[in-house]
Amino acid sequence: MDKTIPAKLPLYLHGNWIQSQSNDWLDVTNPATGAVLTRAPYTTADEMEQAVASAAEAFQSWKDTPVPERARLMLRYQQLLKEHQEELATILCEETGKTFDDAKGDVWRGIEVVEQAANIAALMMGETVENVASTIDCYSYLQPIGVCAGITPFNFPAMIPLWMFPMAIACGNTFVLKPSEQDPVTPCKLAELFAEAGAPKGLLQVVHGGREQVDFLLEHPGIKAVSFVGSVPVGRHIYRTGTDNLKRVQAFAGAKNHMVVMPDANKPAAINNIVGSSVGAAGQRCMAISVAVLVGEAQQWIPEIRDAMAGVKPGHWKDPDAGYGPLISAAARERVLGYIKKGKEEGARCLLDGTGASVDGYPNGHWVGPTLFADVTPDMSIYTDEIFGPVLCLVNADTLDDAIRLVNDCPYGNGTSIFTASGAAARKYQHDILVGQVGINVPIPVPLPFFSFTGWRASFYGDQHAYGKQAVRFYTETKTVIARWFDSDIEHAEHPNMTIQLK
Ligand code: NAD
């Protein structure tokens, strides 16, 4: 690929950047300006077949490549990603509209996973037990499974591809990545740096497209495992179709994350974190706080929450005062505005309305201002549905027990947090809550890559989660060996002068 963004985005097949023969292309736009950055192909069936075939061919030698060599590739890749962090972040800003700090964070969280992948030898250790019966030992190895596929969402175009292919490849697999069609340039840059790090041909392929290309991967017998991150309806489709086709599937889906605010919480910290975690990145984070549950007297903080939120402005990523960027597309903006309208119709009290937001100099940006609803109840669609915009719902609860019941009744289980000064309240919350990632005075509790990303319930379909030890389990098969060596065979061994006292 060129240093600048090419007018037509190529495919990455068997170590080569190839122009697709597709007749069907889509525009990739800058969401702050509406300018077309590049065009991406809907990859043809022939090209999809080539992607799987080249990954299958590369698997034959990569699976037997010594583990330290695989780890060294990841070390070189990690170094290159660090050197190119700002360049990657700049591309990311152009195609997502994120602020520069957010974009650098997106890249950094991915780099941390690559660091973990460089530790693959320790992660892939099997187990041994000597003497499971007389003179018999039992031990296990983790072996790679073959060609894996990844389907990623628009909202973290660096971090989420990096959740997937480095761990899969470090485990000895090869990979086909189908990034979001809304921002596929950053993932191409990731692939380019992977090649520069010395990745052999065929380890990673990048194809572009949408449902048709995804279904191709889900149905192809050569693909052994599928990792998906995206919305709930698509996640369910991926999980059902992938498992119907007898593949291993992990599907990370949508969310509705609650922050419970106790009246004894550190008030400035709680308010600051409510605002940052709800409208930051325009609310387009799967771990964004979209509901704050105000317990008892914390309900009196509503005017201060409103004022703090009103102080955050959307803007272009080059503006240092921009609190967050635009929505990813005109359709995403329309959807969010639709929910703001519904919230008012359903009787929630709209304390801040971001509908008419504009940014000087960027009339075509998909802007939505910070939006705050109070008196939200669980029957309203602004409460039940994932809005994925800078919209925060405030719900009142009388007690911590009421708050826990509310959160546990919500079908999603990605992330939640509690702000409190009470260890006992925090301990009760962390134990009783049916959500996979819990923050205590931490608003967005995303685990570091030596743990795993552990969403629950409607936020995840599958068994083994992303990165950490669970990713190694997902991308490997366990082979268990039971071995016995006969003492009497020693006479036929190749070293006749080896002395051993036979029983
Ligand atoms: P999306 O579901 O629209 O798209 C995700 C991927 O699926 C894309 O690559 C897209 O091309 C593909 N796709 C879309 N429709 C498809 C279909 N009908 N069949 C097959 N494939 C299809 O999601 P998005 O809008 O790109 O991303 C936002 C969503 O992702 C939000 O719901 C967010 O919560 C979720 N998300 C979840 C996590 C998590 O870890 N749980 C992380 C990030 C984002």
Short mmCIF file of C-alpha atoms and ligand atoms in Angstrom, two decimals, residues 151-156 159-160 163 178-182 209-212 214-215 218 228-235 237-238 251-255 284-287 328 386 388 414 437 453 455 459-460, ligand 1:
data_model
loop_
_atom_site.label_atom_id
_atom_site.label_comp_id
_atom_site.label_asym_id
_atom_site.label_seq_id
_atom_site.Cartn_x
_atom_site.Cartn_y
_atom_site.Cartn_z
CA ILE A 151 -14.83 -9.63 11.56
CA THR A 152 -14.42 -6.28 13.23
CA PRO A 153 -16.60 -3.21 13.98
CA PHE A 154 -16.00 0.41 13.07
CA ASN A 155 -15.48 1.82 16.54
CA PHE A 156 -11.95 0.53 17.29
CA MET A 159 -7.52 -2.18 18.83
CA ILE A 160 -10.05 -4.82 17.81
CA TRP A 163 -7.27 -8.29 19.75
CA LYS A 178 -12.61 -8.58 7.27
CA PRO A 179 -12.55 -5.15 8.89
CA SER A 180 -15.49 -2.79 9.09
CA GLU A 181 -16.30 -1.33 5.69
CA GLN A 182 -16.70 2.06 7.39
CA GLY A 209 -16.92 -5.96 2.23
CA GLY A 210 -20.06 -6.60 4.23
CA ARG A 211 -22.59 -9.33 4.85
CA GLU A 212 -21.85 -11.37 1.71
CA VAL A 214 -18.80 -12.38 6.10
CA ASP A 215 -21.20 -15.17 5.18
CA LEU A 218 -18.85 -18.34 8.03
CA PHE A 228 -16.52 -11.28 15.72
CA VAL A 229 -17.08 -7.94 17.40
CA GLY A 230 -20.12 -5.82 16.53
CA SER A 231 -23.80 -5.30 17.22
CA VAL A 232 -26.16 -7.78 18.87
CA PRO A 233 -28.25 -8.78 15.82
CA VAL A 234 -25.15 -9.37 13.70
CA GLY A 235 -23.42 -11.16 16.60
CA HIS A 237 -26.29 -14.22 13.17
CA ILE A 238 -22.53 -14.84 13.24
CA ALA A 251 -18.99 -13.10 19.15
CA PHE A 252 -18.67 -9.91 21.19
CA ALA A 253 -21.83 -7.87 20.87
CA GLY A 254 -23.57 -4.67 21.96
CA ALA A 255 -24.03 -3.24 25.40
CA GLN A 284 -19.38 5.02 20.35
CA ARG A 285 -17.62 2.66 22.75
CA CYS A 286 -18.95 -0.75 23.70
CA MET A 287 -17.91 0.04 27.28
CA ILE A 328 -19.36 7.57 12.16
CA GLU A 386 -28.14 0.49 22.63
CA PHE A 388 -24.34 4.28 20.53
CA ASN A 414 -20.54 -6.04 29.07
CA GLN A 437 -16.43 -6.45 33.74
CA PHE A 453 -12.15 -9.16 27.82
CA GLY A 455 -18.46 -9.53 28.54
CA SER A 459 -22.99 -8.87 25.14
CA PHE A 460 -21.19 -12.10 24.27
P1 NAD B 1 -21.98 -4.06 13.05
O1 NAD B 1 -22.56 -5.25 13.74
O2 NAD B 1 -22.86 -3.23 12.20
O3 NAD B 1 -20.74 -4.51 12.12
C1 NAD B 1 -19.69 -5.30 12.61
C2 NAD B 1 -19.10 -6.12 11.48
O4 NAD B 1 -20.10 -7.02 10.99
C3 NAD B 1 -18.63 -5.30 10.29
O5 NAD B 1 -17.41 -5.82 9.82
C4 NAD B 1 -19.74 -5.46 9.27
O6 NAD B 1 -19.27 -5.42 7.94
C5 NAD B 1 -20.28 -6.84 9.58
N1 NAD B 1 -21.72 -6.95 9.31
C6 NAD B 1 -22.65 -5.97 9.38
N2 NAD B 1 -23.87 -6.46 9.09
C7 NAD B 1 -23.70 -7.78 8.85
C8 NAD B 1 -24.59 -8.83 8.52
N3 NAD B 1 -25.89 -8.62 8.38
N4 NAD B 1 -24.08 -10.06 8.35
C9 NAD B 1 -22.75 -10.31 8.49
N5 NAD B 1 -21.88 -9.34 8.81
C10 NAD B 1 -22.33 -8.09 8.99
O7 NAD B 1 -21.29 -3.18 14.21
P2 NAD B 1 -20.66 -1.73 14.09
O8 NAD B 1 -21.74 -0.74 13.94
O9 NAD B 1 -19.53 -1.73 13.15
O10 NAD B 1 -20.01 -1.58 15.57
C11 NAD B 1 -20.72 -1.11 16.67
C12 NAD B 1 -21.26 -2.25 17.51
O11 NAD B 1 -20.19 -3.08 17.95
C13 NAD B 1 -21.96 -1.77 18.77
O12 NAD B 1 -23.12 -2.55 18.96
C14 NAD B 1 -20.95 -2.04 19.87
O13 NAD B 1 -21.49 -2.23 21.15
C15 NAD B 1 -20.31 -3.30 19.36
N6 NAD B 1 -19.01 -3.51 19.95
C16 NAD B 1 -18.90 -4.46 20.91
C17 NAD B 1 -17.68 -4.68 21.52
C18 NAD B 1 -17.54 -5.73 22.58
O14 NAD B 1 -16.42 -6.02 22.95
N7 NAD B 1 -18.60 -6.29 23.09
C19 NAD B 1 -16.57 -3.90 21.15
C20 NAD B 1 -16.73 -2.93 20.16
C21 NAD B 1 -17.95 -2.75 19.55
#
